[in-house]
C-alpha cells in the first residue's frame, strides 16, 4: 500500500456473475449491484470481499434445523443472529453463489418459525435482544428478501412484525426511548431504535420509520459530545452505531435525508486522535471498553459517518482507520461470532454484521491522510472532563488518559472516578480492563478501610455523581490535572479527597500520582489502598523494605519502575486474576498497595518507564513547603555527563494547578 492511497488496485471482475433477482429494496437494489461488485474488487485490493466470503463459508456449517445457539444448545441468541444473517446475504449479492442465499434463508426461516410457533416468549426478552433479531430479520429482507420464495418471505415478515411490535411495547417502559441526553447517546438507543426503524423500512410502516428517524438523529447527536468524546467507549459506540447507521442508510435512500449530517457523531476523528497510542496506533481503552487495554475501531459504521464529513475529516478518518487496523480487521474479526477452529465463539457484538457492509460505505477513491498524530494534551469537557496526553519523539512515544470527573457514563455505573491509563512505547503499563470490571478495586483508584468507590447510582452527591471539575495545565512537554473525588464513596466517605496527576515526557518520561485524603473526624487510623491494573502477560513486583518495585514484561524485563512515598510503610498484594462484575475470576494481573495511617494522608506514587535510553532515576525526595508538597526527582544518563531533575509542587487546593519545573542539566 502506498503512502497516501486508500486502495491501490483498480481492476474489473474477471468473471461474469449471474443475474440475481433482487428488486429495489430498502437496503440496495439490483441496479446498484454492478457498481457495488466493482467497488468490492477495488476496496483493499479485494481483501474486504475475500474475508467476507471466507466468513460466509464458515457460517455454512452453522446448524439450521433448527437454528440453535451452539454454546448453550438452547434457542438461538437474538443478539448474535445478525452476525450470521448479514455476512451470508452480502456474500450472495457479491458472488452470486446460491449456497449463501440458501443458508441465509434456512437460518432466517428457522428463527422466524420459532417466533411464530411460540418457542420464544417475546415478553421475556430485553430491548437489546428484541433489537437484535428485529434488525436481523429486517437486514435479511433488505438484502435478499426478493430472492426468497413468497411463502418463506411472508413467514419472515410475520415474525419481524411480531418482534417489532414487542420492541415498540418495550420502548414504552424503557429508558432507551426517552429524550434524556444521556440515554439518547446510549448504545441501547442506537440498537433498538435503529432496529425498529429498519422494521419500518422493511414492512413499510411509517410510524416505525418516523420513530426511528427521530431517535437515531438524537443518537447521532449524543453518542459523542460537542468535543468529540464518546460517553461509552469505542466498543459500545461501534455496537450502537451498527443498527443506527444501517437504518440511516435505508432512510436516506427513502427520503434523501442523511440523519448524521451536522451531528456530533461526525466528530469521531477527534476521539480517535486523542485516544490513540502513538507507538502502535491502537486505541487506549477507556473506562467503558477494552480487552485488557487494547481497543480499535474495526467496524464499517465509521465509513458511513465519514461519508458525511468534510473532505479533510474524511481523509483523516480513513488514515486513522488504516493506522489502527491495517490488514488486521479487513472484513471483520474472527472473534465476534465468526468461525474459529470449526466452532462459533459466543458473541453479542455486531461487528461482523457491521463489517459485512464495509463494501457498502467505504470509498476506495479517498486519499487517506496518514500524517502523524497531534501532540499535546486534550481535555474533553464532558460535564467535568476526560483528559488525555500523548507524546512523540526520537526517544519514545507515550500516552496518558484520566477519568477526571467524568459524569455521563453513570449509565454504566463504573466505579472509576480518577482512574487513569499510562503507556510508553509498546507497553501498556497501567490499563483500564474494560466494562466487564465495575468495581473500583479493578480500576486504578483508592480504597479506604477495604472499600472502594460506590457504583455511580449509589453516589448521592448533589453534583450528579461528578467527581469535581478538573484543572488541567499543559505545555509542550509536561502537564497535570487535579480534581476532587471524595463524594464518590458510598461507604467510609472522607471529608475530602482529591487526586493530582503530573507528568513530564522529555527528557525522561515520568508520571506522579498524588492522592490527598482528609478522613471524617480525627480519631483512629484508617487503612488506605491503591489498586493498579496492568496488561495480561505483564506482572508487578514490589520490595517492601525499599518501597519500590517494577512492572515486568511477559519476558521478565523491567519496563517500569514504581516508587511509593506514603506516610507509613506500604505492603503489596499481587494478583494474577481480576474479578469481573459477575463475580467470576478473569485473567489479568493487578496489584493492591496498602498502608495504615492516622489523620490527613498524602500518597505519592511515582511511575518511571524504562525508556530506550540509559537513564536511571537516582533519587526522589518529598518535602513540605509553604507552597505545598514538593517532589524532586533526579536522573542520570550513562550516555552523557548530564544529570536532570524535575520539581513538582502540589498545592493544598483541588482547584489549583501543579507547578512543574524541569532542569535539563545540573
XYZ file of C-alpha atoms in Angstrom:
666
model
C 0.000 0.000 0.000
C 1.396 3.397 -0.931
C 1.860 6.288 1.477
C -1.343 8.034 0.525
C -3.823 5.935 -1.375
C -6.546 4.067 0.458
C -6.561 1.397 -2.231
C -4.099 0.541 -4.946
C -5.538 -1.954 -7.301
C -8.284 -0.844 -9.670
C -9.327 -3.766 -11.761
C -12.569 -5.197 -13.071
C -14.049 -8.564 -12.246
C -12.592 -11.249 -14.482
C -15.713 -13.362 -14.458
C -19.387 -12.845 -15.086
C -21.607 -13.036 -12.014
C -25.044 -14.417 -12.759
C -28.001 -12.085 -12.535
C -29.708 -12.035 -9.156
C -33.420 -11.418 -8.834
C -33.345 -8.553 -6.327
C -35.832 -5.745 -6.740
C -35.217 -2.220 -5.490
C -35.218 -2.823 -1.724
C -34.768 -0.758 1.405
C -31.017 -1.534 1.582
C -29.984 -1.775 -2.059
C -31.398 -2.883 -5.369
C -30.407 -4.896 -8.411
C -29.432 -1.807 -10.370
C -26.804 -0.979 -7.746
C -25.110 -4.385 -7.720
C -22.704 -3.978 -10.685
C -21.158 -0.847 -9.182
C -21.046 -2.488 -5.750
C -19.217 -5.538 -7.110
C -16.769 -3.365 -8.979
C -16.053 -1.394 -5.806
C -15.630 -4.602 -3.801
C -12.899 -5.715 -6.191
C -11.030 -2.438 -5.622
C -11.516 -1.989 -1.888
C -8.340 -3.021 -0.040
C -7.273 -4.746 -3.269
C -10.279 -7.034 -2.863
C -9.283 -8.151 0.652
C -12.515 -6.944 2.225
C -14.627 -9.044 -0.141
C -12.293 -12.004 0.237
C -12.655 -12.048 4.014
C -16.425 -11.576 3.802
C -16.684 -14.631 1.545
C -14.471 -16.585 3.958
C -16.756 -15.634 6.844
C -19.812 -16.729 4.897
C -18.096 -20.019 4.022
C -17.573 -20.713 7.711
C -21.188 -19.906 8.501
C -22.382 -22.673 6.181
C -21.557 -25.158 8.961
C -23.969 -23.467 11.365
C -26.920 -25.758 12.121
C -30.213 -24.502 10.691
C -32.642 -27.342 11.522
C -33.393 -25.835 13.926
C -31.252 -22.727 14.269
C -29.804 -23.016 17.774
C -27.199 -21.339 19.896
C -24.277 -23.791 19.728
C -22.914 -22.511 23.033
C -25.977 -23.242 25.164
C -27.766 -25.730 22.939
C -30.950 -23.774 23.554
C -32.894 -21.459 21.278
C -30.745 -19.081 19.268
C -29.307 -15.942 20.802
C -31.048 -12.967 19.147
C -28.104 -10.626 19.705
C -25.867 -12.926 17.661
C -28.238 -13.603 14.812
C -27.340 -10.694 12.566
C -23.691 -11.795 12.842
C -24.837 -14.809 10.860
C -27.501 -13.444 8.529
C -25.764 -10.296 7.230
C -22.461 -11.834 6.003
C -24.348 -14.595 4.194
C -26.671 -12.113 2.487
C -23.878 -9.783 1.388
C -21.717 -12.712 0.230
C -24.570 -13.855 -2.002
C -25.041 -10.428 -3.547
C -21.333 -10.031 -4.285
C -20.614 -13.577 -5.504
C -23.956 -14.797 -6.805
C -23.353 -18.180 -5.131
C -26.679 -19.802 -4.293
C -25.269 -21.679 -1.293
C -25.018 -18.415 0.648
C -28.598 -17.448 -0.217
C -29.941 -20.883 0.728
C -28.246 -20.907 4.116
C -29.285 -17.343 4.890
C -32.833 -18.375 4.026
C -32.655 -21.530 6.183
C -31.304 -19.739 9.256
C -33.712 -16.821 8.997
C -36.703 -19.055 8.317
C -35.867 -21.273 11.304
C -35.649 -18.220 13.541
C -38.937 -16.890 12.195
C -40.721 -20.209 12.728
C -39.534 -20.383 16.345
C -41.140 -16.999 16.900
C -44.353 -17.869 15.096
C -44.663 -21.234 16.892
C -44.261 -19.572 20.274
C -40.973 -21.234 21.212
C -39.641 -17.826 22.185
C -41.513 -15.763 24.751
C -41.149 -12.228 23.456
C -42.323 -10.770 26.756
C -39.242 -12.184 28.497
C -36.756 -10.592 26.110
C -34.989 -7.324 26.867
C -34.691 -4.438 24.478
C -31.286 -5.436 23.092
C -32.489 -8.993 22.444
C -35.581 -7.726 20.680
C -33.498 -5.206 18.781
C -31.004 -7.863 17.732
C -33.440 -10.166 15.968
C -35.655 -7.355 14.695
C -32.584 -5.977 12.936
C -31.519 -9.441 11.733
C -34.807 -10.205 10.010
C -35.042 -6.703 8.543
C -31.485 -6.968 7.181
C -32.230 -10.333 5.549
C -35.283 -8.857 3.841
C -33.320 -5.770 2.830
C -30.571 -7.835 1.215
C -32.199 -10.946 -0.259
C -35.907 -10.658 0.506
C -36.971 -10.568 -3.128
C -34.878 -13.657 -3.875
C -36.882 -15.756 -1.383
C -39.937 -17.870 -2.171
C -43.079 -15.814 -1.379
C -44.293 -18.157 1.358
C -40.952 -18.042 3.168
C -40.692 -14.289 2.849
C -44.184 -13.982 4.306
C -43.169 -16.059 7.352
C -40.127 -13.857 7.921
C -42.249 -10.726 7.597
C -44.759 -12.119 10.106
C -42.010 -12.842 12.628
C -40.422 -9.453 12.014
C -43.711 -7.710 12.709
C -44.133 -9.596 15.998
C -40.638 -8.687 17.104
C -41.073 -5.057 16.092
C -44.378 -4.811 17.945
C -42.732 -6.277 21.057
C -39.888 -3.794 20.671
C -42.382 -0.942 20.336
C -44.044 -2.079 23.559
C -40.650 -2.320 25.253
C -39.947 1.291 24.283
C -42.896 2.473 26.381
C -41.270 1.286 29.612
C -37.568 1.557 28.801
C -35.098 4.380 29.277
C -33.563 3.811 25.832
C -36.541 5.532 24.229
C -36.511 8.632 26.439
C -35.315 12.060 25.331
C -32.781 12.330 28.163
C -29.424 13.276 26.532
C -27.546 10.509 28.358
C -29.976 7.804 27.274
C -30.224 9.244 23.775
C -26.497 8.626 23.328
C -26.675 5.164 24.875
C -25.926 2.139 22.674
C -29.381 0.747 23.514
C -30.929 3.664 21.650
C -28.791 3.030 18.571
C -29.506 -0.710 18.617
C -33.217 -0.659 19.449
C -34.379 2.498 17.671
C -32.333 1.555 14.631
C -33.911 -1.907 14.617
C -37.462 -0.569 14.880
C -36.732 1.890 12.088
C -35.357 -0.924 9.905
C -38.504 -2.952 10.533
C -40.497 0.061 9.370
C -38.457 0.272 6.165
C -38.795 -3.474 5.503
C -42.546 -3.564 6.208
C -43.365 -0.032 5.028
C -44.671 1.024 8.444
C -44.455 4.802 8.521
C -44.847 5.165 12.308
C -41.807 2.979 12.974
C -39.818 4.832 10.334
C -40.692 8.191 11.897
C -39.828 6.925 15.371
C -36.515 5.551 14.145
C -35.599 8.768 12.354
C -36.248 10.930 15.419
C -34.385 8.672 17.837
C -31.411 7.913 15.584
C -30.933 11.588 14.785
C -30.793 12.130 18.553
C -28.400 9.198 18.941
C -26.001 10.660 16.383
C -26.054 13.959 18.251
C -25.409 12.455 21.700
C -23.262 9.341 21.177
C -20.407 11.840 21.035
C -20.487 15.220 22.737
C -19.595 18.599 21.257
C -15.877 17.948 21.897
C -15.879 14.550 20.170
C -15.853 12.443 23.344
C -17.948 9.271 23.454
C -19.690 8.503 26.719
C -19.414 4.709 26.392
C -16.058 3.967 24.801
C -15.300 2.580 21.375
C -16.755 -0.930 21.753
C -20.223 0.203 22.717
C -20.063 3.062 20.236
C -19.479 0.502 17.470
C -22.344 -1.601 18.794
C -24.835 1.272 18.858
C -23.701 2.658 15.516
C -24.303 -0.654 13.742
C -28.104 -0.517 13.666
C -28.108 3.285 13.691
C -26.076 3.575 10.501
C -27.904 0.712 8.760
C -31.233 2.411 9.388
C -29.818 5.812 8.419
C -28.572 4.276 5.159
C -32.033 2.955 4.303
C -33.729 6.135 5.475
C -31.541 8.236 3.208
C -32.377 6.020 0.240
C -36.070 6.531 1.006
C -36.090 10.262 1.817
C -32.735 11.650 0.556
C -32.135 12.954 4.107
C -28.985 11.897 5.952
C -29.647 11.672 9.681
C -25.975 12.011 10.629
C -25.444 15.268 8.782
C -24.379 18.082 11.126
C -24.398 15.900 14.269
C -21.682 15.318 16.866
C -21.135 11.800 15.503
C -19.100 13.386 12.723
C -16.509 14.476 15.335
C -15.346 10.867 15.629
C -11.839 11.635 14.364
C -11.214 13.873 17.398
C -11.825 10.974 19.750
C -9.695 8.596 17.709
C -6.762 11.010 17.616
C -6.851 11.764 21.338
C -7.189 8.126 22.441
C -4.699 6.521 20.060
C -1.265 5.433 21.267
C 1.454 6.913 19.023
C 3.616 3.796 19.306
C 1.274 1.269 17.692
C -1.849 3.275 16.762
C -4.117 1.211 18.965
C -6.824 2.918 20.954
C -6.318 3.187 24.671
C -9.248 1.504 26.384
C -11.159 3.997 28.492
C -13.467 3.142 31.357
C -16.178 1.592 29.219
C -14.418 -0.746 26.845
C -11.270 -2.633 26.158
C -9.890 -6.121 26.078
C -7.192 -5.713 28.680
C -6.260 -2.293 27.403
C -6.432 -2.973 23.668
C -9.140 -1.419 21.554
C -9.711 -0.417 17.961
C -12.446 0.787 15.685
C -12.838 -2.085 13.253
C -16.430 -1.729 12.160
C -17.854 -0.224 8.985
C -20.150 2.347 10.549
C -17.292 4.851 10.706
C -17.184 4.795 6.921
C -20.862 5.717 6.823
C -20.176 8.678 9.121
C -17.109 9.621 7.085
C -19.280 9.959 4.004
C -20.924 12.954 5.700
C -17.694 14.578 6.914
C -15.912 17.415 5.175
C -13.133 16.289 2.831
C -10.271 16.832 5.310
C -12.040 14.982 8.147
C -12.974 12.149 5.805
C -9.382 11.708 4.656
C -8.229 11.850 8.261
C -10.719 9.176 9.341
C -9.546 6.837 6.574
C -5.925 7.415 7.575
C -6.652 6.736 11.250
C -8.667 3.630 10.406
C -5.798 2.260 8.338
C -3.282 3.036 11.096
C -5.453 1.256 13.667
C -6.277 -1.787 11.622
C -4.003 -2.306 8.640
C -4.773 -5.821 7.456
C -5.867 -6.979 10.915
C -9.540 -6.180 10.562
C -10.379 -6.195 6.875
C -13.876 -7.576 6.670
C -14.194 -8.022 10.429
C -12.722 -10.212 13.134
C -12.881 -13.941 13.782
C -13.537 -13.266 17.431
C -17.072 -11.879 17.130
C -19.356 -14.772 16.331
C -17.326 -15.867 13.320
C -15.809 -19.288 12.631
C -12.861 -20.231 14.829
C -11.410 -23.728 14.902
C -14.606 -25.065 13.414
C -16.824 -23.544 16.103
C -18.515 -20.287 16.866
C -17.384 -18.249 19.810
C -20.288 -16.837 21.830
C -20.550 -13.183 20.918
C -23.116 -10.465 21.409
C -21.238 -7.829 19.438
C -22.498 -6.976 15.976
C -19.086 -6.322 14.466
C -19.422 -8.996 11.740
C -22.796 -7.501 10.849
C -21.162 -4.137 10.600
C -18.081 -5.288 8.722
C -20.312 -7.010 6.175
C -21.264 -3.529 4.986
C -17.729 -2.214 4.656
C -18.063 -2.546 0.904
C -21.328 -0.607 1.035
C -19.864 2.533 2.610
C -16.078 2.602 2.236
C -14.740 4.531 -0.753
C -11.576 3.217 -2.466
C -11.008 6.643 -4.051
C -10.452 8.516 -0.773
C -6.933 9.906 -0.388
C -6.146 8.784 3.182
C -4.409 11.251 5.473
C -1.660 9.223 7.174
C 0.060 12.145 8.888
C 1.318 11.798 12.462
C -0.959 12.113 15.466
C -1.250 15.578 17.026
C 0.982 16.126 20.019
C -0.097 17.564 23.354
C -2.861 17.389 25.938
C -6.575 17.071 25.253
C -9.395 17.981 27.611
C -12.811 16.617 26.781
C -15.102 18.780 28.953
C -17.781 16.109 29.118
C -19.582 17.566 32.126
C -16.441 17.587 34.284
C -13.879 16.219 31.906
C -11.844 13.397 30.446
C -8.170 14.167 29.846
C -5.578 12.574 27.587
C -1.993 13.442 26.714
C 0.265 11.993 24.046
C 3.891 12.439 23.147
C 6.096 11.523 20.189
C 9.871 11.870 19.995
C 13.001 10.013 18.921
C 13.344 8.769 22.498
C 9.905 7.231 22.658
C 6.138 7.611 22.452
C 3.748 7.946 25.373
C 0.069 8.266 26.220
C -1.859 9.099 29.402
C -5.625 9.210 29.887
C -7.519 10.188 33.034
C -11.150 9.810 34.044
C -11.221 13.200 35.718
C -14.757 13.757 36.912
C -16.479 12.022 34.021
C -20.211 12.189 34.674
C -22.387 10.843 31.890
C -21.270 7.193 31.958
C -23.262 6.625 35.118
C -25.414 4.588 32.731
C -22.652 2.014 33.225
C -22.240 2.609 36.975
C -18.475 2.145 36.754
C -16.587 2.824 39.976
C -13.738 4.509 38.174
C -13.522 8.192 39.071
C -9.888 9.252 38.920
C -8.771 6.068 37.184
C -6.019 6.509 34.601
C -4.038 4.700 31.913
C -0.326 5.058 31.130
C 1.526 3.725 28.078
C 5.118 4.077 26.939
C 6.325 2.778 23.593
C 4.824 -0.682 23.014
C 3.927 -1.297 26.655
C 0.564 -0.635 28.253
C 1.899 -0.097 31.738
C -1.316 0.844 33.545
C -4.546 -0.113 31.818
C -8.291 0.009 32.258
C -9.582 -3.569 31.998
C -12.902 -2.509 30.460
C -16.624 -2.515 31.014
C -16.743 -6.018 32.451
C -14.991 -4.843 35.618
C -17.196 -2.419 37.521
C -15.515 -2.483 40.933
C -13.192 0.341 41.945
C -10.742 -2.334 43.049
C -10.425 -3.353 39.398
C -9.697 0.183 38.265
C -6.745 2.372 39.250
C -8.341 4.004 42.268
C -8.093 4.479 46.053
C -9.797 2.340 48.706
C -10.496 3.309 52.323
C -10.814 0.661 55.043
C -11.256 -2.091 52.473
C -13.984 -0.418 50.433
C -13.615 1.368 47.125
C -15.903 3.750 45.284
C -19.593 3.014 45.148
C -21.283 2.480 41.833
C -22.373 5.742 40.315
C -26.026 5.142 41.089
C -25.051 4.716 44.763
C -23.299 8.069 44.929
C -25.650 10.605 46.486
C -23.827 13.868 45.913
C -25.595 16.946 44.642
C -23.301 17.071 41.640
C -24.947 14.148 39.862
C -22.118 11.720 40.532
C -19.492 14.127 39.191
C -16.124 13.880 40.884
C -15.462 17.586 40.537
C -14.263 19.823 37.722
C -10.644 19.066 36.791
C -7.975 21.696 36.472
C -5.728 20.991 33.504
C -2.340 22.567 32.982
C -0.257 21.880 29.921
C 2.766 22.991 27.982
C 4.905 21.486 25.264
C 6.329 18.576 27.224
C 4.508 18.333 30.539
C 1.043 18.539 32.017
C -1.097 17.930 35.064
C -4.697 17.504 36.071
C -6.259 17.926 39.537
C -9.785 17.023 40.644
C -11.718 16.092 43.769
C -13.350 12.707 44.253
C -14.394 12.463 47.894
C -18.087 12.287 47.081
C -17.775 9.052 45.088
C -17.541 6.874 48.217
C -20.826 5.337 49.357
C -19.045 3.891 52.435
C -16.175 5.287 54.514
C -16.652 8.595 52.775
C -13.831 11.047 53.586
C -14.322 14.693 54.423
C -12.419 15.498 51.245
C -10.209 13.728 48.736
C -8.542 14.818 45.574
C -6.051 13.447 43.101
C -3.385 15.181 41.043
C -1.567 13.553 38.174
C 1.517 15.307 36.856
C 3.718 14.152 34.031
C 6.788 15.068 32.045
C 7.603 13.472 28.702
C 11.024 14.926 27.910
C 13.904 14.435 28.540
C 12.672 11.411 30.542
C 9.084 10.177 30.891
C 7.573 10.113 34.360
C 4.108 10.121 35.938
C 3.437 11.148 39.540
C 0.092 10.367 41.171
C -0.678 12.272 44.361
C -3.725 11.423 46.475
C -4.579 13.670 49.440
C -7.331 12.374 51.731
C -8.934 14.062 54.730
C -10.922 11.451 56.704
C -14.126 12.162 58.594
C -13.191 13.148 62.164
C -9.758 12.754 63.686
C -9.988 9.597 65.790
C -8.209 6.377 64.974
C -6.305 5.086 61.979
C -7.610 4.258 58.532
C -6.358 1.738 56.012
C -5.655 3.215 52.556
C -5.223 1.153 49.400
C -4.201 1.858 45.820
C -5.211 -0.594 43.091
C -3.235 -0.669 39.849
C -4.015 -2.805 36.786
C -1.555 -3.883 34.122
C -1.841 -5.808 30.882
C -2.196 -9.557 30.537
C 1.256 -11.118 30.231
C 2.872 -8.487 32.432
C 3.216 -8.587 36.218
C 4.052 -6.460 39.234
C 6.922 -6.924 41.662
C 7.462 -4.994 44.899
C 10.213 -4.772 47.519
C 8.576 -3.671 50.760
C 11.831 -2.773 52.507
C 12.768 -0.374 49.695
C 9.158 0.694 48.918
C 9.817 0.253 45.234
C 9.032 -2.267 42.569
C 8.681 -2.903 38.861
C 6.214 -3.737 36.168
C 7.710 -6.678 34.285
C 7.065 -7.566 30.644
C 5.986 -11.025 29.519
C 9.668 -11.944 29.050
C 10.625 -10.700 32.520
C 12.205 -7.399 31.516
C 11.729 -4.374 33.746
C 9.566 -1.928 31.791
C 8.507 0.486 34.539
C 9.886 1.354 37.960
C 7.425 2.126 40.782
C 8.188 4.182 43.898
C 5.844 4.725 46.852
C 6.292 7.602 49.303
C 3.436 7.076 51.736
C 3.046 8.173 55.378
C 3.660 4.605 56.566
C 5.350 1.617 55.000
C 3.108 0.045 52.366
C 2.548 -3.653 51.803
C 1.628 -5.160 48.449
C -0.733 -7.928 47.395
C -0.060 -9.102 43.836
C -2.787 -10.896 41.876
C -2.921 -12.829 38.623
C -6.678 -12.575 38.130
C -9.285 -9.834 38.321
C -12.870 -10.260 39.449
C -15.401 -9.221 36.847
C -18.799 -7.689 37.546
C -20.452 -11.128 37.697
C -18.041 -12.222 40.438
C -16.033 -14.553 38.228
C -12.241 -14.575 38.188
C -10.759 -13.441 34.879
C -7.166 -13.450 33.754
C -5.490 -10.118 34.411
C -2.601 -9.033 36.676
C -3.068 -6.275 39.230
C -1.597 -5.041 42.492
C -3.070 -3.586 45.688
C -0.754 -1.445 47.821
C -1.914 -0.789 51.404
C -0.857 1.206 54.459
C -2.457 2.274 57.757
C -2.225 5.913 58.841
C -3.956 8.500 61.024
C -5.172 11.993 60.188
C -4.921 13.539 56.706
C -2.773 11.421 54.421
C -0.802 12.065 51.269
C 0.059 9.164 48.999
C 2.775 9.848 46.410
C 3.193 7.180 43.728
C 5.871 7.540 41.027
C 5.876 5.603 37.753
C 9.100 5.767 35.723
C 9.069 3.831 32.396
C 12.330 2.166 31.476
C 12.953 4.088 28.266
C 15.269 3.122 25.428
C 17.969 5.406 26.834
C 20.373 4.542 29.640
C 18.705 6.936 32.045
C 18.012 5.902 35.595
C 16.154 7.545 38.420
C 18.801 8.029 41.100
C 16.784 9.689 43.856
C 13.465 11.249 44.769
C 12.575 13.448 47.728
C 9.250 14.604 49.136
C 9.211 17.701 51.383
C 6.548 20.035 52.723
C 6.987 23.709 51.864
C 4.964 26.902 52.209
C 3.780 26.437 48.629
C 2.693 22.825 49.164
C 4.120 19.349 48.814
C 7.337 19.378 46.799
C 8.500 16.275 44.934
C 12.013 16.352 43.476
C 13.131 13.605 41.099
C 16.752 13.174 39.931
C 18.065 11.364 36.871
C 21.421 10.329 35.468
C 22.194 9.196 31.943
C 25.074 6.826 31.271
C 25.293 8.111 27.699
C 26.291 11.613 28.814
C 27.565 13.602 31.738
C 24.258 15.442 32.038
C 22.042 14.997 35.035
C 18.437 16.135 35.014
C 15.899 16.925 37.698
C 12.186 17.603 37.897
C 10.430 19.526 40.641
C 6.690 19.146 41.179
C 4.858 21.375 43.659
C 1.405 20.096 44.660
C -0.748 22.725 46.338
C -3.282 22.178 49.098
C -6.177 23.105 46.828
C -8.064 20.866 44.430
C -8.661 23.825 42.116
C -5.076 24.915 41.527
C -2.502 23.645 39.097
C 0.636 21.680 39.856
C 3.859 23.588 39.497
C 6.346 21.722 37.302
C 9.969 22.756 36.842
C 12.351 20.884 34.549
C 16.123 21.224 34.887
C 17.732 19.615 31.844
C 21.200 19.597 33.389
C 22.803 20.472 36.710
